[in-house]
Amino acid sequence: MTSKERVMAALNHQEADRVPLDIGGFNNTCMHELVERDVKEKLGLEDHGYLIKARSQGIVVPDQSIIDYFHVDTCSIYINETQPWVDNGDGTFTDMWNLRYKLNPDGYYYNRIDHPLENVEDVEDLDDYVLPEPTPYMLEGLSERLDENKDKCCILEGLEEPMFGMPSWLRRNENFYMDLVADPELCDALLGKLLAYYKKLISYIMDPLGDRIDIVKVADDLGAQNSLLLSPETYRARIKPFTAELYSFIKEKYHKPLLLHSCGAIRPLINDLIEIGVDAINPVQISASGMDPQELKDEFGDRITFWGGGVDTQQTLSFGTPEDVRKMVKTNLNIFKKNGGYVFCQVHNIQPGTPFENIMAMYDTYYENCEY
């Protein structure tokens, strides 16, 4: 089977020759730049340099040497922002949304330190905020990358977190969370503005490229470690209608499967996500409350594809022993792969400091147990 056929079989809940493997098919299944550098060095792989699209996270679009060595099935079609980050000359940077960032003291990640809509008080004030217009720079190099990866499963990445993350970042988290219950008019006005924008943006990208893209990846982190970030009732009243319209627009116009990244304890909303058209869920944060692999597979496994959950990155992959990693990968892989509906990767990105031996234990154990 080709990589594309293997992943599409998983989305159709069919058992392929083996469970598909994702490394960096989108920006939540990657290695941090420092990790990939270490892996290439220790394996003696050719170094073609580093391509970082999600600058705030320091994660890389995988080097072709990594793709080839591990026989990866996915390919990230990662759009650019409308323009490169602007260097403000004071150690801060501004992105296309007018969000301002500063490098964390550990040197690994950038933190948001300024939010352009945090002082908005009335719906009318939203008119003063101009959303970034799509530009040809966003598509630069993508057509060529699609041509070079025809047999891979090509995943559109770079749409940010349209209906929950983005308004939280623009307003600042605490302001937007209060809007959800205290100012629904302002909340709905902002979400409506973003919905119209994302429809325009998606059309700008998919109209020229869509025939060659296999999956559209969307995101909105709805969970924390032990609970949702908002009640199911608030989600269904405020967020779900806008999300449903956006997902419906993508599926009806372009007929592509939807892969949703949403961290945390999201089990209470999985039925809602299936209802509005989500075909696969990532990262399957198995360390969060209610996210037990066997229970998830039993309850939802015939209706949604699990993409991730291979090994916990908060503790086991980062701080456990190679034997701890092998045990968890084997257990979770054998649970999730049954009857198809599974793509293997760790829970979220591989963080700086993760032992090389643990990373290799993960992939070695995957290959020992991935066949059907």
Coordinates of C-alpha atoms in Angstrom, one line a residue, residues 30-31 35 310-322 324-326 328-329 344-363:
C30 CA 6.6 17.0 15.4
M31 CA 9.9 17.1 17.1
V35 CA 15.3 17.0 19.3
G310 CA 0.8 6.2 21.4
V311 CA 2.7 7.2 24.4
D312 CA 2.4 10.0 27.0
T313 CA 4.8 12.9 26.5
Q314 CA 4.2 14.6 29.8
Q315 CA 5.9 11.9 31.8
T316 CA 6.6 8.6 30.1
L317 CA 8.4 9.6 26.9
S318 CA 10.2 12.6 28.5
F319 CA 11.1 11.1 31.9
G320 CA 10.5 7.4 31.9
T321 CA 12.8 4.5 31.0
P322 CA 13.0 2.9 27.6
D324 CA 8.4 2.3 30.3
V325 CA 8.1 3.6 26.8
R326 CA 8.0 0.2 25.2
M328 CA 3.0 1.9 27.0
V329 CA 3.4 1.9 23.2
F344 CA 0.2 6.2 15.4
C345 CA 2.2 9.0 17.0
Q346 CA 3.0 10.2 20.5
V347 CA 0.8 12.6 22.4
H348 CA 1.8 16.0 21.1
N349 CA 5.3 17.2 20.1
I350 CA 8.5 15.6 21.4
Q351 CA 10.0 18.1 23.8
P352 CA 13.6 19.3 24.3
G353 CA 15.4 17.0 26.7
T354 CA 13.6 13.8 25.7
P355 CA 16.2 11.0 25.8
F356 CA 17.2 9.7 22.4
E357 CA 16.9 6.1 23.8
N358 CA 13.2 6.7 24.6
I359 CA 12.5 8.1 21.2
M360 CA 14.0 5.0 19.5
A361 CA 12.2 2.7 22.0
M362 CA 8.9 4.3 20.8
Y363 CA 9.5 3.8 17.1

